[in-house]
PDB file of C-alpha atoms in Angstrom:
ATOM      1  CA  MET A 224      -0.142   0.069  -0.012  1.00  0.00           C
ATOM      2  CA  LEU A 225       2.403   2.393   0.575  1.00  0.00           C
ATOM      3  CA  LYS A 226       4.537   1.641  -2.449  1.00  0.00           C
ATOM      4  CA  PHE A 227       1.377   2.048  -4.615  1.00  0.00           C
ATOM      5  CA  LEU A 228       0.806   6.249  -2.802  1.00  0.00           C
ATOM      6  CA  LEU A 229       4.587   6.651  -3.176  1.00  0.00           C
ATOM      7  CA  CYS A 230       4.010   5.937  -6.753  1.00  0.00           C
ATOM      8  CA  PHE A 231       0.717   7.998  -7.131  1.00  0.00           C
ATOM      9  CA  LEU A 232       2.546  11.317  -5.743  1.00  0.00           C
ATOM     10  CA  LEU A 233       5.798  10.713  -7.808  1.00  0.00           C
ATOM     11  CA  VAL A 234       3.278  10.159 -10.545  1.00  0.00           C
ATOM     12  CA  THR A 235       0.831  14.096  -9.877  1.00  0.00           C
ATOM     13  CA  ASN A 236       4.056  15.463  -9.176  1.00  0.00           C
ATOM     14  CA  ALA A 237       5.236  14.338 -12.390  1.00  0.00           C
ATOM     15  CA  GLY A 238       2.072  15.681 -14.171  1.00  0.00           C
ATOM     16  CA  LEU A 239       1.990  18.818 -12.195  1.00  0.00           C
ATOM     17  CA  PHE A 240       6.035  19.482 -13.369  1.00  0.00           C
ATOM     18  CA  ALA A 241       5.283  18.338 -17.018  1.00  0.00           C
ATOM     19  CA  LEU A 242       1.862  20.702 -17.530  1.00  0.00           C
ATOM     20  CA  GLN A 243       3.755  23.968 -15.966  1.00  0.00           C
ATOM     21  CA  ARG A 244       6.825  23.476 -18.079  1.00  0.00           C
ATOM     22  CA  GLY A 245       4.044  22.929 -21.157  1.00  0.00           C
ATOM     23  CA  TYR A 246       5.736  19.675 -21.901  1.00  0.00           C
ATOM     24  CA  LEU A 247       1.297  18.771 -22.130  1.00  0.00           C
ATOM     25  CA  ASP A 248       0.546  21.872 -24.276  1.00  0.00           C
ATOM     26  CA  ALA A 249      -0.084  20.162 -27.523  1.00  0.00           C
ATOM     27  CA  LEU A 250      -2.370  17.364 -26.103  1.00  0.00           C
ATOM     28  CA  LEU A 251      -4.416  19.886 -25.085  1.00  0.00           C
ATOM     29  CA  PRO A 252      -6.933  22.156 -26.514  1.00  0.00           C
ATOM     30  CA  ASP A 253      -6.861  25.598 -27.330  1.00  0.00           C
ATOM     31  CA  GLN A 254      -8.191  27.834 -23.950  1.00  0.00           C
ATOM     32  CA  PRO A 255      -8.314  31.576 -24.717  1.00  0.00           C
ATOM     33  CA  ASP A 256      -7.897  33.495 -21.632  1.00  0.00           C
ATOM     34  CA  PRO A 257     -12.043  34.162 -20.688  1.00  0.00           C
ATOM     35  CA  GLN A 258     -10.603  37.285 -18.937  1.00  0.00           C
ATOM     36  CA  ARG A 259      -8.934  39.059 -21.872  1.00  0.00           C
ATOM     37  CA  LEU A 260     -12.059  37.879 -24.068  1.00  0.00           C
ATOM     38  CA  GLN A 261     -13.992  40.237 -22.094  1.00  0.00           C
ATOM     39  CA  LEU A 262     -11.887  42.627 -22.425  1.00  0.00           C
ATOM     40  CA  GLN A 263     -11.154  43.270 -26.077  1.00  0.00           C
ATOM     41  CA  ARG A 264     -13.576  46.188 -27.804  1.00  0.00           C
ATOM     42  CA  ASP A 265     -15.542  45.433 -31.134  1.00  0.00           C
ATOM     43  CA  PRO A 266     -13.347  42.029 -31.602  1.00  0.00           C
ATOM     44  CA  GLU A 267     -15.714  41.338 -35.099  1.00  0.00           C
ATOM     45  CA  ARG A 268     -13.502  44.648 -36.700  1.00  0.00           C
ATOM     46  CA  LEU A 269     -10.287  43.260 -36.120  1.00  0.00           C
ATOM     47  CA  ARG A 270      -9.337  42.310 -39.253  1.00  0.00           C
ATOM     48  CA  LEU A 271      -5.082  41.528 -39.870  1.00  0.00           C
ATOM     49  CA  LEU A 272      -3.168  43.937 -42.766  1.00  0.00           C
ATOM     50  CA  SER A 273      -0.615  42.609 -44.914  1.00  0.00           C
ATOM     51  CA  PHE A 274       2.719  42.981 -45.071  1.00  0.00           C
ATOM     52  CA  GLU A 275       2.466  45.847 -47.117  1.00  0.00           C
ATOM     53  CA  ALA A 276      -0.588  47.349 -46.301  1.00  0.00           C
ATOM     54  CA  ALA A 277       0.631  47.497 -43.278  1.00  0.00           C
ATOM     55  CA  THR A 278       4.122  49.194 -44.017  1.00  0.00           C
ATOM     56  CA  ALA A 279       2.297  51.613 -46.369  1.00  0.00           C
ATOM     57  CA  PRO A 280       3.455  55.248 -45.652  1.00  0.00           C
ATOM     58  CA  VAL A 281       0.191  56.966 -44.029  1.00  0.00           C
ATOM     59  CA  ALA A 282      -1.252  59.521 -45.697  1.00  0.00           C
ATOM     60  CA  VAL A 283      -0.615  63.285 -44.250  1.00  0.00           C
ATOM     61  CA  ALA A 284      -3.813  65.616 -44.695  1.00  0.00           C
ATOM     62  CA  ALA A 285      -2.684  69.011 -46.151  1.00  0.00           C
ATOM     63  CA  PRO A 286      -3.229  72.044 -43.845  1.00  0.00           C
ATOM     64  CA  VAL A 287      -5.900  74.381 -44.042  1.00  0.00           C
ATOM     65  CA  THR A 288      -4.455  77.908 -44.638  1.00  0.00           C
ATOM     66  CA  LEU A 289      -6.516  80.980 -43.275  1.00  0.00           C
ATOM     67  CA  ALA A 290      -6.193  84.237 -44.475  1.00  0.00           C
ATOM     68  CA  CYS A 291      -7.600  87.564 -43.419  1.00  0.00           C
ATOM     69  CA  ILE A 292      -9.055  89.760 -45.326  1.00  0.00           C
ATOM     70  CA  GLU A 293     -10.468  93.612 -45.037  1.00  0.00           C
ATOM     71  CA  LEU A 294     -13.735  94.744 -46.233  1.00  0.00           C
ATOM     72  CA  GLY A 295     -14.389  98.836 -46.685  1.00  0.00           C
ATOM     73  CA  ASP A 296     -15.814 101.267 -46.766  1.00  0.00           C
ATOM     74  CA  PHE A 297     -18.668 100.722 -44.948  1.00  0.00           C
ATOM     75  CA  SER A 298     -20.554 104.294 -43.310  1.00  0.00           C
ATOM     76  CA  GLU A 299     -20.809 103.641 -39.659  1.00  0.00           C
ATOM     77  CA  PRO A 300     -24.630 102.562 -39.516  1.00  0.00           C
ATOM     78  CA  GLU A 301     -23.487  99.891 -42.741  1.00  0.00           C
ATOM     79  CA  ALA A 302     -20.116  98.740 -39.702  1.00  0.00           C
ATOM     80  CA  VAL A 303     -22.951  98.031 -37.381  1.00  0.00           C
ATOM     81  CA  HIS A 304     -25.388  96.246 -39.455  1.00  0.00           C
ATOM     82  CA  PHE A 305     -22.313  94.301 -40.684  1.00  0.00           C
ATOM     83  CA  GLU A 306     -21.369  93.364 -37.712  1.00  0.00           C
ATOM     84  CA  ALA A 307     -24.406  92.219 -36.477  1.00  0.00           C
ATOM     85  CA  ALA A 308     -25.544  90.227 -39.015  1.00  0.00           C
ATOM     86  CA  LEU A 309     -22.063  88.768 -38.960  1.00  0.00           C
ATOM     87  CA  GLY A 310     -22.949  86.970 -35.709  1.00  0.00           C
ATOM     88  CA  ALA A 311     -24.965  84.975 -37.406  1.00  0.00           C
ATOM     89  CA  LEU A 312     -22.452  83.166 -39.600  1.00  0.00           C
ATOM     90  CA  ASP A 313     -20.398  80.177 -38.444  1.00  0.00           C
ATOM     91  CA  ILE A 314     -17.213  82.590 -38.506  1.00  0.00           C
ATOM     92  CA  ARG A 315     -15.141  82.041 -35.672  1.00  0.00           C
ATOM     93  CA  SER A 316     -13.399  85.085 -36.326  1.00  0.00           C
ATOM     94  CA  THR A 317     -13.654  89.073 -34.436  1.00  0.00           C
ATOM     95  CA  PRO A 318     -13.952  91.488 -37.182  1.00  0.00           C
ATOM     96  CA  VAL A 319     -11.659  94.559 -36.151  1.00  0.00           C
ATOM     97  CA  ARG A 320     -12.892  97.748 -37.158  1.00  0.00           C
ATOM     98  CA  ARG A 321     -10.362 100.411 -38.478  1.00  0.00           C
ATOM     99  CA  ARG A 322     -10.994 103.987 -38.915  1.00  0.00           C
ATOM    100  CA  LEU A 323     -10.220 104.847 -42.814  1.00  0.00           C
ATOM    101  CA  ALA A 324     -10.713 109.066 -43.703  1.00  0.00           C
ATOM    102  CA  GLU A 325     -13.401 111.430 -42.896  1.00  0.00           C
ATOM    103  CA  GLU A 326     -15.587 112.866 -45.752  1.00  0.00           C
ATOM    104  CA  PRO A 327     -18.214 114.981 -46.083  1.00  0.00           C
ATOM    105  CA  ALA A 328     -21.570 114.195 -46.010  1.00  0.00           C
ATOM    106  CA  SER A 329     -23.034 115.966 -48.711  1.00  0.00           C
ATOM    107  CA  GLN A 330     -21.137 118.179 -51.934  1.00  0.00           C
ATOM    108  CA  ILE A 331     -22.513 121.872 -52.319  1.00  0.00           C
ATOM    109  CA  VAL A 332     -21.985 123.744 -55.845  1.00  0.00           C
ATOM    110  CA  PHE A 333     -22.199 127.454 -55.001  1.00  0.00           C
ATOM    111  CA  ILE A 334     -20.632 130.786 -55.820  1.00  0.00           C
ATOM    112  CA  PRO A 335     -18.574 132.307 -52.884  1.00  0.00           C
ATOM    113  CA  SER A 336     -19.307 135.089 -50.609  1.00  0.00           C
ATOM    114  CA  GLN A 337     -20.262 138.251 -52.607  1.00  0.00           C
ATOM    115  CA  GLY A 338     -19.866 140.238 -49.348  1.00  0.00           C
ATOM    116  CA  ASP A 339     -22.490 141.599 -48.401  1.00  0.00           C
ATOM    117  CA  LYS A 340     -26.468 141.405 -49.139  1.00  0.00           C
ATOM    118  CA  GLU A 341     -26.562 144.020 -52.255  1.00  0.00           C
ATOM    119  CA  GLY A 342     -23.559 142.264 -53.549  1.00  0.00           C
ATOM    120  CA  ALA A 343     -25.378 138.659 -53.616  1.00  0.00           C
ATOM    121  CA  ASP A 344     -28.475 140.272 -55.463  1.00  0.00           C
ATOM    122  CA  ARG A 345     -26.516 141.395 -57.994  1.00  0.00           C
ATOM    123  CA  LYS A 346     -25.326 138.048 -58.727  1.00  0.00           C
ATOM    124  CA  SER A 347     -28.858 136.608 -57.731  1.00  0.00           C
ATOM    125  CA  ALA A 348     -30.182 138.945 -60.884  1.00  0.00           C
ATOM    126  CA  GLU A 349     -27.314 137.750 -62.941  1.00  0.00           C
ATOM    127  CA  LEU A 350     -28.276 134.198 -62.293  1.00  0.00           C
ATOM    128  CA  ARG A 351     -31.173 135.006 -63.403  1.00  0.00           C
ATOM    129  CA  ARG A 352     -30.471 136.855 -66.727  1.00  0.00           C
ATOM    130  CA  LEU A 353     -28.092 133.179 -67.554  1.00  0.00           C
ATOM    131  CA  GLY A 354     -31.841 131.687 -67.113  1.00  0.00           C
ATOM    132  CA  VAL A 355     -30.950 129.691 -64.458  1.00  0.00           C
ATOM    133  CA  LYS A 356     -33.300 129.244 -61.221  1.00  0.00           C
ATOM    134  CA  ASP A 357     -32.658 127.239 -59.009  1.00  0.00           C
ATOM    135  CA  PHE A 358     -30.500 128.970 -56.207  1.00  0.00           C
ATOM    136  CA  TYR A 359     -30.530 130.527 -52.713  1.00  0.00           C
ATOM    137  CA  VAL A 360     -27.741 133.131 -50.973  1.00  0.00           C
ATOM    138  CA  LEU A 361     -26.418 131.843 -48.102  1.00  0.00           C
ATOM    139  CA  GLN A 362     -27.302 133.260 -44.817  1.00  0.00           C
ATOM    140  CA  THR A 363     -25.284 131.222 -42.613  1.00  0.00           C
ATOM    141  CA  ALA A 364     -22.658 132.974 -40.866  1.00  0.00           C
ATOM    142  CA  GLY A 365     -19.844 131.802 -42.188  1.00  0.00           C
ATOM    143  CA  GLU A 366     -16.837 132.473 -44.814  1.00  0.00           C
ATOM    144  CA  ARG A 367     -19.721 131.757 -47.250  1.00  0.00           C
ATOM    145  CA  HIS A 368     -22.245 134.133 -45.705  1.00  0.00           C
ATOM    146  CA  PHE A 369     -24.177 136.238 -49.004  1.00  0.00           C
ATOM    147  CA  GLY A 370     -22.568 133.139 -51.106  1.00  0.00           C
ATOM    148  CA  ILE A 371     -24.950 131.692 -53.731  1.00  0.00           C
ATOM    149  CA  SER A 372     -25.997 127.816 -53.447  1.00  0.00           C
ATOM    150  CA  LEU A 373     -26.786 126.590 -56.373  1.00  0.00           C
ATOM    151  CA  GLY A 374     -27.823 122.692 -55.049  1.00  0.00           C
ATOM    152  CA  VAL A 375     -26.465 120.073 -52.273  1.00  0.00           C
ATOM    153  CA  PHE A 376     -25.963 116.633 -53.598  1.00  0.00           C
ATOM    154  CA  ARG A 377     -25.014 113.501 -51.614  1.00  0.00           C
ATOM    155  CA  SER A 378     -22.658 112.559 -53.975  1.00  0.00           C
ATOM    156  CA  ARG A 379     -19.568 114.712 -55.721  1.00  0.00           C
ATOM    157  CA  GLY A 380     -21.161 112.702 -58.873  1.00  0.00           C
ATOM    158  CA  ALA A 381     -23.991 114.116 -58.692  1.00  0.00           C
ATOM    159  CA  ALA A 382     -22.371 117.300 -57.986  1.00  0.00           C
ATOM    160  CA  ASP A 383     -19.781 117.266 -61.088  1.00  0.00           C
ATOM    161  CA  VAL A 384     -22.778 117.244 -63.093  1.00  0.00           C
ATOM    162  CA  ARG A 385     -24.351 120.404 -61.649  1.00  0.00           C
ATOM    163  CA  LEU A 386     -21.334 122.063 -61.950  1.00  0.00           C
ATOM    164  CA  ALA A 387     -20.755 121.117 -65.538  1.00  0.00           C
ATOM    165  CA  GLU A 388     -24.893 122.251 -66.501  1.00  0.00           C
ATOM    166  CA  LEU A 389     -24.038 125.759 -65.081  1.00  0.00           C
ATOM    167  CA  THR A 390     -20.914 125.816 -66.930  1.00  0.00           C
ATOM    168  CA  ARG A 391     -22.951 125.579 -70.242  1.00  0.00           C
ATOM    169  CA  GLN A 392     -25.164 128.339 -68.864  1.00  0.00           C
ATOM    170  CA  GLY A 393     -22.404 130.598 -68.530  1.00  0.00           C
ATOM    171  CA  VAL A 394     -22.391 130.355 -64.787  1.00  0.00           C
ATOM    172  CA  ARG A 395     -18.080 131.036 -64.474  1.00  0.00           C
ATOM    173  CA  SER A 396     -17.975 131.561 -60.500  1.00  0.00           C
ATOM    174  CA  ALA A 397     -19.859 128.292 -59.422  1.00  0.00           C
ATOM    175  CA  ARG A 398     -17.398 125.519 -57.641  1.00  0.00           C
ATOM    176  CA  ILE A 399     -17.911 122.438 -55.285  1.00  0.00           C
ATOM    177  CA  GLY A 400     -17.296 122.299 -51.567  1.00  0.00           C
ATOM    178  CA  ALA A 401     -18.032 120.139 -48.874  1.00  0.00           C
ATOM    179  CA  PHE A 402     -21.357 121.158 -47.398  1.00  0.00           C
ATOM    180  CA  GLY A 403     -22.579 119.780 -43.630  1.00  0.00           C
ATOM    181  CA  ASN A 404     -21.266 117.178 -41.239  1.00  0.00           C
ATOM    182  CA  THR A 405     -18.068 114.642 -42.002  1.00  0.00           C
ATOM    183  CA  GLY A 406     -18.805 111.541 -41.464  1.00  0.00           C
ATOM    184  CA  SER A 407     -16.694 108.684 -40.752  1.00  0.00           C
ATOM    185  CA  ARG A 408     -15.818 105.470 -42.938  1.00  0.00           C
ATOM    186  CA  PHE A 409     -14.653 101.890 -41.614  1.00  0.00           C
ATOM    187  CA  ALA A 410     -13.097  98.748 -43.243  1.00  0.00           C
ATOM    188  CA  MET A 411     -13.672  95.466 -41.251  1.00  0.00           C
ATOM    189  CA  GLN A 412     -10.766  92.773 -40.715  1.00  0.00           C
ATOM    190  CA  LEU A 413     -11.600  89.537 -40.233  1.00  0.00           C
ATOM    191  CA  HIS A 414      -8.855  87.374 -39.259  1.00  0.00           C
ATOM    192  CA  ASP A 415      -8.349  83.024 -39.634  1.00  0.00           C
ATOM    193  CA  LEU A 416     -10.609  82.413 -42.093  1.00  0.00           C
ATOM    194  CA  ASP A 417     -10.611  79.358 -44.253  1.00  0.00           C
ATOM    195  CA  ASP A 418     -12.057  79.468 -47.908  1.00  0.00           C
ATOM    196  CA  ALA A 419     -15.696  79.015 -46.731  1.00  0.00           C
ATOM    197  CA  GLY A 420     -15.219  82.160 -44.231  1.00  0.00           C
ATOM    198  CA  VAL A 421     -13.977  84.026 -46.889  1.00  0.00           C
ATOM    199  CA  THR A 422     -16.561  83.751 -49.504  1.00  0.00           C
ATOM    200  CA  ALA A 423     -19.222  83.898 -46.919  1.00  0.00           C
ATOM    201  CA  ALA A 424     -17.719  87.193 -44.911  1.00  0.00           C
ATOM    202  CA  ILE A 425     -17.999  88.706 -48.885  1.00  0.00           C
ATOM    203  CA  GLU A 426     -21.365  87.706 -49.626  1.00  0.00           C
ATOM    204  CA  LEU A 427     -22.774  89.649 -46.456  1.00  0.00           C
ATOM    205  CA  ALA A 428     -20.547  92.232 -46.704  1.00  0.00           C
ATOM    206  CA  ALA A 429     -22.167  92.765 -50.649  1.00  0.00           C
ATOM    207  CA  THR A 430     -25.304  92.868 -49.264  1.00  0.00           C
ATOM    208  CA  VAL A 431     -24.865  95.916 -46.902  1.00  0.00           C
ATOM    209  CA  ALA A 432     -22.769  98.290 -49.145  1.00  0.00           C
ATOM    210  CA  LYS A 433     -20.875  98.469 -52.461  1.00  0.00           C
ATOM    211  CA  VAL A 434     -17.341  97.549 -50.273  1.00  0.00           C
ATOM    212  CA  ALA A 435     -13.433  96.759 -51.638  1.00  0.00           C
ATOM    213  CA  ARG A 436     -11.715  93.708 -50.639  1.00  0.00           C
ATOM    214  CA  ARG A 437      -7.804  93.907 -49.509  1.00  0.00           C
ATOM    215  CA  GLU A 438      -5.586  91.317 -48.482  1.00  0.00           C
ATOM    216  CA  CYS A 439      -4.543  92.042 -44.803  1.00  0.00           C
ATOM    217  CA  ALA A 440      -1.701  90.519 -42.677  1.00  0.00           C
ATOM    218  CA  ALA A 441      -2.378  87.924 -40.529  1.00  0.00           C
ATOM    219  CA  ARG A 442      -2.032  88.074 -36.820  1.00  0.00           C
TER     220      ARG A 442
END
């Protein structure tokens, strides 16, 4: 009996030793580690790659070029309108307002001061003889006091047309000057725009005013 137990222990120890060393792996069926299987995520999406596919260079996306544009010229109300409308677009750029040169609100075609009321009356009579009817004597104090207004216009082009008409009628002393308060003009700079942002900003500006596009330095 003692010999039997001794033989049994020797055989058992030899079997455990062989199992630990892996000598019996060929005799055992494959049994994946269940814990590792539970840790796998989306195992059905795994696929084997060929050597060529595994070693092929990875394509790198080209960097996106960002631009800076300046749109102008806006009057102050137009600039405010553009800024407000810009907020509704998907453009992640805060506009920077830049003040441009001041320009007169209106243009006046006029004859300079005649010195006093009598001089203004004589000039008025001369204009009537030439067939000019649309005029009045300037009464506001200043360098044009007792001058003759021949028309006030919102644009220089319209004033030029009026001056040419008066010249054909024989009026030689008329000229064009600024009239009324001056108004500021503004340009709006937009930084870090992609191509879609540039297109959207230009299209929006065209709905607000007739503006020019200029490039500006990136920040």
